[in-house]
Amino acid sequence: MSRIWIYIGLAVAFLLEGTLLQWLVPSAWRSQIYVSPHFLLVLILYIGLYMNRHTALIYGLVIGLLQDFIYYSPMLGPISFSMGLTGYLAGLMYGRVYSSIVVGMMVMALGNMTYDSIIYMLYRLFRVTHVDLQWVFLHQILPSMLINLLFALAIYVPIRKYFESLPLRSSEQTE
């Protein structure tokens, strides 16, 4: 029963990310920068930080595959792969470093940059996009990272309290 809130939060973020949040970006920004809110990625990074890397990997693969099907991708797999890998990498920090807000925000920033970079590299590899890296970094990756960091900062305290209140299972304690 305690994990039901994780599923509800992921479902709400999934619906909001694909519908309502696209309208909140001002139309004047759309010609100069491309801001894409990755609130599901932020939640998966928090799952990796506060639960474990395997759980974040599974959530990332499943939710990324749903996004591949429904929202974004011209091919199946890149969002699933990059979200799962990024969640797994964030989970490597679980229990290794003292968890503070600074560490959490650094993981969020690096996770968002890694996620967008992997997607760009895969699209560039399979010739889906022909935009150069400098333009993508300045007009897409950095603005998206800042928006996602603001979201991560806004939900940091309630998410941390929730994950710290969850009981650990014996398999999670051995990691």
Tab-separated table of N, CA and C in Angstrom:
chain	number	residue	atom	x	y	z
A	1	MET	N	0.811	-1.197	0.000
A	1	MET	CA	0.000	0.000	0.000
A	1	MET	C	0.856	1.263	0.000
A	2	SER	N	2.067	1.154	0.550
A	2	SER	CA	2.907	2.353	0.651
A	2	SER	C	3.448	2.803	-0.698
A	3	ARG	N	3.576	1.890	-1.642
A	3	ARG	CA	4.102	2.264	-2.965
A	3	ARG	C	3.030	2.753	-3.919
A	4	ILE	N	1.794	2.757	-3.505
A	4	ILE	CA	0.725	3.214	-4.384
A	4	ILE	C	0.908	4.682	-4.735
A	5	TRP	N	1.497	5.455	-3.837
A	5	TRP	CA	1.719	6.887	-4.102
A	5	TRP	C	2.759	7.095	-5.186
A	6	ILE	N	3.691	6.179	-5.306
A	6	ILE	CA	4.673	6.257	-6.391
A	6	ILE	C	3.958	6.095	-7.730
A	7	TYR	N	3.081	5.096	-7.813
A	7	TYR	CA	2.348	4.852	-9.057
A	7	TYR	C	1.430	6.012	-9.396
A	8	ILE	N	0.761	6.559	-8.405
A	8	ILE	CA	-0.127	7.703	-8.646
A	8	ILE	C	0.677	8.915	-9.112
A	9	GLY	N	1.807	9.185	-8.464
A	9	GLY	CA	2.653	10.318	-8.855
A	9	GLY	C	3.192	10.165	-10.267
A	10	LEU	N	3.614	8.956	-10.620
A	10	LEU	CA	4.114	8.715	-11.975
A	10	LEU	C	3.005	8.847	-13.015
A	11	ALA	N	1.809	8.374	-12.688
A	11	ALA	CA	0.691	8.480	-13.634
A	11	ALA	C	0.283	9.934	-13.841
A	12	VAL	N	0.232	10.710	-12.767
A	12	VAL	CA	-0.125	12.129	-12.891
A	12	VAL	C	0.936	12.881	-13.686
A	13	ALA	N	2.202	12.614	-13.387
A	13	ALA	CA	3.286	13.274	-14.128
A	13	ALA	C	3.263	12.863	-15.595
A	14	PHE	N	2.941	11.611	-15.884
A	14	PHE	CA	2.865	11.142	-17.267
A	14	PHE	C	1.784	11.884	-18.042
A	15	LEU	N	0.628	12.046	-17.415
A	15	LEU	CA	-0.464	12.757	-18.084
A	15	LEU	C	-0.174	14.247	-18.227
A	16	LEU	N	0.363	14.861	-17.188
A	16	LEU	CA	0.649	16.295	-17.248
A	16	LEU	C	1.755	16.625	-18.238
A	17	GLU	N	2.768	15.789	-18.282
A	17	GLU	CA	3.912	16.057	-19.144
A	17	GLU	C	3.533	16.060	-20.620
A	18	GLY	N	2.608	15.233	-20.991
A	18	GLY	CA	2.235	15.145	-22.392
A	18	GLY	C	1.085	16.040	-22.800
A	19	THR	N	0.358	16.603	-21.850
A	19	THR	CA	-0.824	17.388	-22.198
A	19	THR	C	-0.703	18.841	-21.757
A	20	LEU	N	-0.858	19.090	-20.503
A	20	LEU	CA	-0.977	20.446	-19.978
A	20	LEU	C	0.321	21.239	-20.041
A	21	LEU	N	1.435	20.608	-19.763
A	21	LEU	CA	2.697	21.347	-19.667
A	21	LEU	C	3.178	21.881	-21.012
A	22	GLN	N	2.719	21.298	-22.103
A	22	GLN	CA	3.114	21.802	-23.420
A	22	GLN	C	2.506	23.173	-23.698
A	23	TRP	N	1.380	23.465	-23.064
A	23	TRP	CA	0.721	24.757	-23.265
A	23	TRP	C	1.284	25.833	-22.364
A	24	LEU	N	1.999	25.460	-21.305
A	24	LEU	CA	2.517	26.447	-20.365
A	24	LEU	C	3.775	27.150	-20.844
A	25	VAL	N	4.452	26.581	-21.819
A	25	VAL	CA	5.646	27.211	-22.377
A	25	VAL	C	5.184	28.368	-23.267
A	26	PRO	N	5.652	29.590	-23.017
A	26	PRO	CA	5.225	30.728	-23.833
A	26	PRO	C	5.560	30.532	-25.307
A	27	SER	N	4.680	31.011	-26.176
A	27	SER	CA	4.866	30.796	-27.613
A	27	SER	C	6.081	31.561	-28.156
A	28	ALA	N	6.476	32.649	-27.500
A	28	ALA	CA	7.656	33.393	-27.944
A	28	ALA	C	8.930	32.570	-27.745
A	29	TRP	N	8.946	31.695	-26.745
A	29	TRP	CA	10.114	30.855	-26.500
A	29	TRP	C	10.252	29.755	-27.537
A	30	ARG	N	9.156	29.299	-28.101
A	30	ARG	CA	9.189	28.131	-28.982
A	30	ARG	C	10.005	28.345	-30.237
A	31	SER	N	10.197	29.600	-30.660
A	31	SER	CA	10.982	29.842	-31.863
A	31	SER	C	12.481	29.903	-31.565
A	32	GLN	N	12.843	30.218	-30.327
A	32	GLN	CA	14.258	30.371	-29.984
A	32	GLN	C	14.812	29.204	-29.183
A	33	ILE	N	14.027	28.698	-28.253
A	33	ILE	CA	14.482	27.567	-27.444
A	33	ILE	C	13.395	26.508	-27.403
A	34	TYR	N	13.819	25.306	-27.098
A	34	TYR	CA	12.895	24.199	-26.988
A	34	TYR	C	12.967	23.672	-25.563
A	35	VAL	N	11.965	24.012	-24.769
A	35	VAL	CA	11.913	23.575	-23.380
A	35	VAL	C	11.024	22.347	-23.309
A	36	SER	N	11.582	21.279	-22.824
A	36	SER	CA	10.792	20.077	-22.678
A	36	SER	C	10.859	19.617	-21.225
A	37	PRO	N	9.720	19.665	-20.529
A	37	PRO	CA	9.716	19.230	-19.131
A	37	PRO	C	9.781	17.709	-19.050
A	38	HIS	N	10.759	17.225	-18.333
A	38	HIS	CA	10.934	15.783	-18.124
A	38	HIS	C	10.668	15.474	-16.648
A	39	PHE	N	9.434	15.713	-16.209
A	39	PHE	CA	9.112	15.517	-14.800
A	39	PHE	C	9.125	14.042	-14.422
A	40	LEU	N	8.795	13.168	-15.355
A	40	LEU	CA	8.901	11.735	-15.085
A	40	LEU	C	10.351	11.327	-14.860
A	41	LEU	N	11.237	11.898	-15.629
A	41	LEU	CA	12.655	11.604	-15.438
A	41	LEU	C	13.111	12.052	-14.055
A	42	VAL	N	12.653	13.212	-13.621
A	42	VAL	CA	13.011	13.704	-12.291
A	42	VAL	C	12.525	12.724	-11.224
A	43	LEU	N	11.301	12.232	-11.365
A	43	LEU	CA	10.781	11.265	-10.395
A	43	LEU	C	11.571	9.961	-10.434
A	44	ILE	N	11.967	9.530	-11.611
A	44	ILE	CA	12.761	8.296	-11.719
A	44	ILE	C	14.149	8.497	-11.125
A	45	LEU	N	14.712	9.673	-11.299
A	45	LEU	CA	16.012	9.951	-10.669
A	45	LEU	C	15.885	9.945	-9.153
A	46	TYR	N	14.788	10.474	-8.627
A	46	TYR	CA	14.562	10.401	-7.179
A	46	TYR	C	14.373	8.955	-6.722
A	47	ILE	N	13.702	8.139	-7.518
A	47	ILE	CA	13.555	6.724	-7.183
A	47	ILE	C	14.927	6.064	-7.138
A	48	GLY	N	15.785	6.405	-8.087
A	48	GLY	CA	17.139	5.859	-8.076
A	48	GLY	C	17.936	6.325	-6.873
A	49	LEU	N	17.778	7.582	-6.499
A	49	LEU	CA	18.524	8.116	-5.356
A	49	LEU	C	18.073	7.534	-4.021
A	50	TYR	N	16.765	7.333	-3.863
A	50	TYR	CA	16.244	6.986	-2.547
A	50	TYR	C	15.716	5.564	-2.426
A	51	MET	N	15.558	4.832	-3.517
A	51	MET	CA	15.142	3.431	-3.398
A	51	MET	C	16.318	2.528	-3.765
A	52	ASN	N	16.519	2.280	-5.052
A	52	ASN	CA	17.719	1.587	-5.519
A	52	ASN	C	17.793	1.653	-7.037
A	53	ARG	N	18.910	1.238	-7.581
A	53	ARG	CA	19.155	1.405	-9.008
A	53	ARG	C	18.328	0.459	-9.862
A	54	HIS	N	18.035	-0.720	-9.367
A	54	HIS	CA	17.280	-1.681	-10.161
A	54	HIS	C	15.824	-1.250	-10.314
A	55	THR	N	15.258	-0.712	-9.261
A	55	THR	CA	13.888	-0.203	-9.335
A	55	THR	C	13.803	0.961	-10.299
A	56	ALA	N	14.777	1.861	-10.233
A	56	ALA	CA	14.796	3.002	-11.146
A	56	ALA	C	14.979	2.546	-12.588
A	57	LEU	N	15.786	1.525	-12.801
A	57	LEU	CA	15.980	0.980	-14.143
A	57	LEU	C	14.675	0.429	-14.706
A	58	ILE	N	13.959	-0.345	-13.914
A	58	ILE	CA	12.696	-0.935	-14.376
A	58	ILE	C	11.665	0.150	-14.657
A	59	TYR	N	11.497	1.090	-13.715
A	59	TYR	CA	10.547	2.192	-13.937
A	59	TYR	C	10.943	3.003	-15.174
A	60	GLY	N	12.223	3.269	-15.330
A	60	GLY	CA	12.685	4.042	-16.476
A	60	GLY	C	12.421	3.340	-17.798
A	61	LEU	N	12.680	2.039	-17.852
A	61	LEU	CA	12.440	1.290	-19.083
A	61	LEU	C	10.955	1.241	-19.440
A	62	VAL	N	10.107	0.990	-18.446
A	62	VAL	CA	8.672	0.865	-18.706
A	62	VAL	C	8.070	2.211	-19.092
A	63	ILE	N	8.360	3.243	-18.325
A	63	ILE	CA	7.788	4.561	-18.601
A	63	ILE	C	8.371	5.138	-19.893
A	64	GLY	N	9.650	4.911	-20.129
A	64	GLY	CA	10.251	5.363	-21.374
A	64	GLY	C	9.641	4.682	-22.585
A	65	LEU	N	9.331	3.387	-22.463
A	65	LEU	CA	8.689	2.690	-23.570
A	65	LEU	C	7.280	3.232	-23.815
A	66	LEU	N	6.570	3.563	-22.739
A	66	LEU	CA	5.255	4.202	-22.904
A	66	LEU	C	5.385	5.541	-23.618
A	67	GLN	N	6.397	6.311	-23.257
A	67	GLN	CA	6.601	7.587	-23.935
A	67	GLN	C	7.022	7.386	-25.385
A	68	ASP	N	7.811	6.368	-25.650
A	68	ASP	CA	8.163	6.056	-27.039
A	68	ASP	C	6.907	5.782	-27.865
A	69	PHE	N	5.993	5.020	-27.301
A	69	PHE	CA	4.761	4.693	-28.014
A	69	PHE	C	3.838	5.895	-28.167
A	70	ILE	N	3.628	6.633	-27.098
A	70	ILE	CA	2.553	7.621	-27.084
A	70	ILE	C	2.993	9.008	-27.515
A	71	TYR	N	4.101	9.532	-26.986
A	71	TYR	CA	4.361	10.959	-27.127
A	71	TYR	C	5.407	11.342	-28.161
A	72	TYR	N	6.614	10.872	-28.018
A	72	TYR	CA	7.719	11.559	-28.662
A	72	TYR	C	8.345	10.887	-29.862
A	73	SER	N	8.758	9.697	-29.729
A	73	SER	CA	9.827	9.127	-30.529
A	73	SER	C	9.418	8.709	-31.937
A	74	PRO	N	10.257	9.018	-32.929
A	74	PRO	CA	10.038	8.510	-34.284
A	74	PRO	C	10.473	7.049	-34.427
A	75	MET	N	11.132	6.512	-33.404
A	75	MET	CA	11.509	5.103	-33.401
A	75	MET	C	11.374	4.584	-31.969
A	76	LEU	N	11.214	3.301	-31.814
A	76	LEU	CA	11.019	2.721	-30.490
A	76	LEU	C	12.356	2.454	-29.816
A	77	GLY	N	12.456	2.847	-28.560
A	77	GLY	CA	13.615	2.490	-27.770
A	77	GLY	C	14.508	3.574	-27.246
A	78	PRO	N	14.741	4.695	-27.934
A	78	PRO	CA	15.731	5.632	-27.409
A	78	PRO	C	15.332	6.281	-26.091
A	79	ILE	N	14.077	6.620	-25.931
A	79	ILE	CA	13.655	7.241	-24.679
A	79	ILE	C	13.658	6.210	-23.566
A	80	SER	N	13.216	5.008	-23.865
A	80	SER	CA	13.233	3.933	-22.884
A	80	SER	C	14.663	3.622	-22.435
A	81	PHE	N	15.551	3.488	-23.390
A	81	PHE	CA	16.948	3.202	-23.068
A	81	PHE	C	17.580	4.313	-22.240
A	82	SER	N	17.391	5.552	-22.681
A	82	SER	CA	18.060	6.653	-21.982
A	82	SER	C	17.454	6.901	-20.603
A	83	MET	N	16.136	6.736	-20.454
A	83	MET	CA	15.531	6.936	-19.136
A	83	MET	C	15.930	5.815	-18.183
A	84	GLY	N	15.967	4.588	-18.666
A	84	GLY	CA	16.396	3.475	-17.825
A	84	GLY	C	17.852	3.597	-17.415
A	85	LEU	N	18.718	3.931	-18.366
A	85	LEU	CA	20.145	4.079	-18.066
A	85	LEU	C	20.391	5.231	-17.099
A	86	THR	N	19.708	6.345	-17.300
A	86	THR	CA	19.897	7.494	-16.426
A	86	THR	C	19.401	7.190	-15.017
A	87	GLY	N	18.263	6.509	-14.905
A	87	GLY	CA	17.774	6.099	-13.584
A	87	GLY	C	18.733	5.149	-12.901
A	88	TYR	N	19.298	4.213	-13.660
A	88	TYR	CA	20.269	3.280	-13.107
A	88	TYR	C	21.523	4.006	-12.617
A	89	LEU	N	22.011	4.951	-13.422
A	89	LEU	CA	23.203	5.707	-13.021
A	89	LEU	C	22.938	6.542	-11.776
A	90	ALA	N	21.742	7.110	-11.660
A	90	ALA	CA	21.394	7.860	-10.453
A	90	ALA	C	21.324	6.926	-9.254
A	91	GLY	N	20.864	5.701	-9.493
A	91	GLY	CA	20.789	4.732	-8.418
A	91	GLY	C	22.139	4.283	-7.908
A	92	LEU	N	23.188	4.499	-8.680
A	92	LEU	CA	24.535	4.163	-8.206
A	92	LEU	C	24.953	5.051	-7.037
A	93	MET	N	24.300	6.192	-6.912
A	93	MET	CA	24.598	7.093	-5.794
A	93	MET	C	23.908	6.654	-4.502
A	94	TYR	N	22.959	5.722	-4.589
A	94	TYR	CA	22.179	5.267	-3.448
A	94	TYR	C	23.092	4.677	-2.370
A	95	GLY	N	23.135	5.305	-1.214
A	95	GLY	CA	23.901	4.804	-0.089
A	95	GLY	C	25.392	5.032	-0.166
A	96	ARG	N	25.904	5.622	-1.215
A	96	ARG	CA	27.340	5.817	-1.353
A	96	ARG	C	27.789	7.204	-0.897
A	97	VAL	N	26.928	8.174	-1.077
A	97	VAL	CA	27.251	9.557	-0.749
A	97	VAL	C	26.180	10.068	0.203
A	98	TYR	N	26.578	10.920	1.128
A	98	TYR	CA	25.603	11.531	2.016
A	98	TYR	C	24.594	12.298	1.173
A	99	SER	N	23.343	11.977	1.377
A	99	SER	CA	22.299	12.582	0.557
A	99	SER	C	21.900	13.939	1.126
A	100	SER	N	22.183	14.976	0.373
A	100	SER	CA	21.780	16.323	0.743
A	100	SER	C	21.126	16.967	-0.459
A	101	ILE	N	20.640	18.165	-0.276
A	101	ILE	CA	19.980	18.848	-1.377
A	101	ILE	C	20.973	19.178	-2.499
A	102	VAL	N	22.212	19.452	-2.139
A	102	VAL	CA	23.218	19.765	-3.152
A	102	VAL	C	23.508	18.533	-4.010
A	103	VAL	N	23.698	17.396	-3.366
A	103	VAL	CA	23.945	16.159	-4.105
A	103	VAL	C	22.730	15.803	-4.957
A	104	GLY	N	21.541	15.962	-4.396
A	104	GLY	CA	20.323	15.665	-5.144
A	104	GLY	C	20.193	16.529	-6.390
A	105	MET	N	20.464	17.817	-6.259
A	105	MET	CA	20.332	18.704	-7.420
A	105	MET	C	21.444	18.463	-8.443
A	106	MET	N	22.632	18.079	-7.984
A	106	MET	CA	23.696	17.728	-8.929
A	106	MET	C	23.325	16.476	-9.722
A	107	VAL	N	22.741	15.493	-9.035
A	107	VAL	CA	22.303	14.275	-9.721
A	107	VAL	C	21.189	14.604	-10.707
A	108	MET	N	20.271	15.495	-10.319
A	108	MET	CA	19.188	15.888	-11.225
A	108	MET	C	19.737	16.601	-12.469
A	109	ALA	N	20.682	17.506	-12.264
A	109	ALA	CA	21.252	18.250	-13.394
A	109	ALA	C	22.018	17.305	-14.323
A	110	LEU	N	22.884	16.483	-13.759
A	110	LEU	CA	23.652	15.544	-14.583
A	110	LEU	C	22.748	14.502	-15.241
A	111	GLY	N	21.712	14.069	-14.524
A	111	GLY	CA	20.775	13.106	-15.087
A	111	GLY	C	20.016	13.671	-16.270
A	112	ASN	N	19.546	14.919	-16.141
A	112	ASN	CA	18.835	15.550	-17.254
A	112	ASN	C	19.742	15.771	-18.450
A	113	MET	N	20.972	16.213	-18.198
A	113	MET	CA	21.917	16.412	-19.302
A	113	MET	C	22.265	15.082	-19.968
A	114	THR	N	22.448	14.040	-19.172
A	114	THR	CA	22.758	12.727	-19.718
A	114	THR	C	21.604	12.197	-20.556
A	115	TYR	N	20.394	12.331	-20.031
A	115	TYR	CA	19.193	11.865	-20.740
A	115	TYR	C	19.060	12.544	-22.100
A	116	ASP	N	19.112	13.868	-22.115
A	116	ASP	CA	18.964	14.590	-23.387
A	116	ASP	C	20.136	14.318	-24.326
A	117	SER	N	21.336	14.162	-23.788
A	117	SER	CA	22.506	13.884	-24.632
A	117	SER	C	22.425	12.509	-25.273
A	118	ILE	N	21.977	11.514	-24.527
A	118	ILE	CA	21.841	10.169	-25.084
A	118	ILE	C	20.805	10.161	-26.204
A	119	ILE	N	19.675	10.828	-25.963
A	119	ILE	CA	18.648	10.885	-27.001
A	119	ILE	C	19.182	11.596	-28.245
A	120	TYR	N	19.884	12.709	-28.043
A	120	TYR	CA	20.448	13.413	-29.198
A	120	TYR	C	21.423	12.525	-29.955
A	121	MET	N	22.314	11.845	-29.227
A	121	MET	CA	23.309	11.002	-29.893
A	121	MET	C	22.660	9.849	-30.656
A	122	LEU	N	21.616	9.244	-30.078
A	122	LEU	CA	20.931	8.164	-30.786
A	122	LEU	C	20.208	8.676	-32.032
A	123	TYR	N	19.560	9.832	-31.912
A	123	TYR	CA	18.890	10.401	-33.081
A	123	TYR	C	19.901	10.823	-34.142
A	124	ARG	N	21.032	11.302	-33.712
A	124	ARG	CA	22.074	11.694	-34.671
A	124	ARG	C	22.685	10.452	-35.329
A	125	LEU	N	22.871	9.395	-34.552
A	125	LEU	CA	23.429	8.154	-35.077
A	125	LEU	C	22.533	7.548	-36.154
A	126	PHE	N	21.230	7.565	-35.923
A	126	PHE	CA	20.294	6.983	-36.876
A	126	PHE	C	19.724	8.014	-37.841
A	127	ARG	N	20.344	9.169	-37.881
A	127	ARG	CA	20.024	10.248	-38.830
A	127	ARG	C	18.562	10.692	-38.779
A	128	VAL	N	18.038	10.767	-37.561
A	128	VAL	CA	16.703	11.322	-37.360
A	128	VAL	C	16.790	12.837	-37.296
A	129	THR	N	17.895	13.346	-36.746
A	129	THR	CA	18.106	14.785	-36.654
A	129	THR	C	19.423	15.150	-37.329
A	130	HIS	N	19.483	16.390	-37.810
A	130	HIS	CA	20.702	16.872	-38.458
A	130	HIS	C	21.188	18.176	-37.831
A	131	VAL	N	20.669	18.493	-36.662
A	131	VAL	CA	21.052	19.715	-35.954
A	131	VAL	C	22.375	19.458	-35.250
A	132	ASP	N	23.248	20.475	-35.215
A	132	ASP	CA	24.549	20.244	-34.580
A	132	ASP	C	24.445	20.339	-33.046
A	133	LEU	N	25.428	19.765	-32.380
A	133	LEU	CA	25.414	19.606	-30.930
A	133	LEU	C	25.394	20.941	-30.196
A	134	GLN	N	26.112	21.931	-30.681
A	134	GLN	CA	26.176	23.217	-29.998
A	134	GLN	C	24.793	23.867	-29.917
A	135	TRP	N	24.048	23.845	-31.008
A	135	TRP	CA	22.713	24.441	-30.995
A	135	TRP	C	21.793	23.682	-30.049
A	136	VAL	N	21.843	22.352	-30.091
A	136	VAL	CA	20.992	21.531	-29.217
A	136	VAL	C	21.340	21.773	-27.761
A	137	PHE	N	22.617	21.877	-27.454
A	137	PHE	CA	23.026	22.095	-26.065
A	137	PHE	C	22.534	23.441	-25.549
A	138	LEU	N	22.701	24.493	-26.337
A	138	LEU	CA	22.326	25.833	-25.878
A	138	LEU	C	20.827	26.097	-25.937
A	139	HIS	N	20.121	25.527	-26.891
A	139	HIS	CA	18.712	25.856	-27.082
A	139	HIS	C	17.744	24.778	-26.609
A	140	GLN	N	18.244	23.604	-26.251
A	140	GLN	CA	17.343	22.551	-25.808
A	140	GLN	C	17.776	21.938	-24.480
A	141	ILE	N	19.012	21.481	-24.377
A	141	ILE	CA	19.437	20.750	-23.185
A	141	ILE	C	19.496	21.669	-21.963
A	142	LEU	N	20.158	22.817	-22.063
A	142	LEU	CA	20.264	23.714	-20.910
A	142	LEU	C	18.920	24.287	-20.444
A	143	PRO	N	18.062	24.804	-21.336
A	143	PRO	CA	16.766	25.296	-20.850
A	143	PRO	C	15.898	24.197	-20.232
A	144	SER	N	15.925	23.008	-20.821
A	144	SER	CA	15.152	21.896	-20.256
A	144	SER	C	15.698	21.505	-18.892
A	145	MET	N	17.016	21.502	-18.762
A	145	MET	CA	17.626	21.160	-17.484
A	145	MET	C	17.223	22.166	-16.405
A	146	LEU	N	17.186	23.445	-16.732
A	146	LEU	CA	16.812	24.453	-15.742
A	146	LEU	C	15.364	24.302	-15.299
A	147	ILE	N	14.457	24.051	-16.226
A	147	ILE	CA	13.052	23.850	-15.870
A	147	ILE	C	12.898	22.609	-14.998
A	148	ASN	N	13.592	21.547	-15.341
A	148	ASN	CA	13.500	20.320	-14.563
A	148	ASN	C	14.150	20.462	-13.197
A	149	LEU	N	15.209	21.269	-13.099
A	149	LEU	CA	15.812	21.525	-11.794
A	149	LEU	C	14.880	22.321	-10.889
A	150	LEU	N	14.150	23.254	-11.467
A	150	LEU	CA	13.169	23.998	-10.666
A	150	LEU	C	12.089	23.066	-10.129
A	151	PHE	N	11.623	22.154	-10.971
A	151	PHE	CA	10.642	21.174	-10.519
A	151	PHE	C	11.225	20.263	-9.451
A	152	ALA	N	12.453	19.789	-9.660
A	152	ALA	CA	13.097	18.901	-8.692
A	152	ALA	C	13.298	19.604	-7.351
A	153	LEU	N	13.640	20.865	-7.399
A	153	LEU	CA	13.818	21.636	-6.169
A	153	LEU	C	12.490	21.851	-5.453
A	154	ALA	N	11.429	22.066	-6.218
A	154	ALA	CA	10.113	22.300	-5.623
A	154	ALA	C	9.571	21.069	-4.910
A	155	ILE	N	9.879	19.883	-5.411
A	155	ILE	CA	9.338	18.676	-4.785
A	155	ILE	C	10.362	17.936	-3.927
A	156	TYR	N	11.527	18.502	-3.688
A	156	TYR	CA	12.597	17.801	-2.988
A	156	TYR	C	12.185	17.356	-1.585
A	157	VAL	N	11.670	18.264	-0.798
A	157	VAL	CA	11.357	17.945	0.599
A	157	VAL	C	10.254	16.898	0.715
A	158	PRO	N	9.104	17.046	0.027
A	158	PRO	CA	8.090	15.999	0.177
A	158	PRO	C	8.530	14.641	-0.365
A	159	ILE	N	9.266	14.635	-1.453
A	159	ILE	CA	9.735	13.363	-2.020
A	159	ILE	C	10.717	12.687	-1.071
A	160	ARG	N	11.629	13.452	-0.518
A	160	ARG	CA	12.612	12.862	0.393
A	160	ARG	C	11.936	12.309	1.641
A	161	LYS	N	10.997	13.057	2.197
A	161	LYS	CA	10.277	12.559	3.378
A	161	LYS	C	9.494	11.296	3.051
A	162	TYR	N	8.886	11.261	1.879
A	162	TYR	CA	8.130	10.069	1.497
A	162	TYR	C	9.046	8.858	1.369
A	163	PHE	N	10.151	9.002	0.651
A	163	PHE	CA	11.037	7.863	0.450
A	163	PHE	C	11.722	7.428	1.738
A	164	GLU	N	11.999	8.351	2.623
A	164	GLU	CA	12.599	7.972	3.906
A	164	GLU	C	11.595	7.290	4.818
A	165	SER	N	10.290	7.499	4.584
A	165	SER	CA	9.279	6.839	5.420
A	165	SER	C	8.971	5.427	4.936
A	166	LEU	N	9.409	5.060	3.725
A	166	LEU	CA	9.160	3.721	3.204
A	166	LEU	C	10.005	2.702	3.949
A	167	PRO	N	9.412	1.549	4.301
A	167	PRO	CA	10.223	0.495	4.934
A	167	PRO	C	11.099	-0.184	3.887
A	168	LEU	N	12.325	-0.498	4.282
A	168	LEU	CA	13.252	-1.184	3.375
A	168	LEU	C	13.030	-2.677	3.447
A	169	ARG	N	13.062	-3.344	2.300
A	169	ARG	CA	13.001	-4.798	2.268
A	169	ARG	C	14.414	-5.345	2.407
A	170	SER	N	14.528	-6.603	2.732
A	170	SER	CA	15.847	-7.197	2.948
A	170	SER	C	16.695	-7.182	1.681
A	171	SER	N	16.075	-7.317	0.493
A	171	SER	CA	16.850	-7.308	-0.750
A	171	SER	C	17.399	-5.914	-1.033
A	172	GLU	N	16.675	-4.865	-0.605
A	172	GLU	CA	17.157	-3.503	-0.816
A	172	GLU	C	18.233	-3.141	0.194
A	173	GLN	N	18.208	-3.765	1.373
A	173	GLN	CA	19.214	-3.456	2.380
A	173	GLN	C	20.577	-4.032	2.016
A	174	THR	N	20.612	-5.099	1.226
A	174	THR	CA	21.878	-5.727	0.889
A	174	THR	C	22.614	-5.014	-0.227
A	175	GLU	N	21.953	-4.083	-0.942
A	175	GLU	CA	22.644	-3.374	-2.028
A	175	GLU	C	23.620	-2.463	-1.483
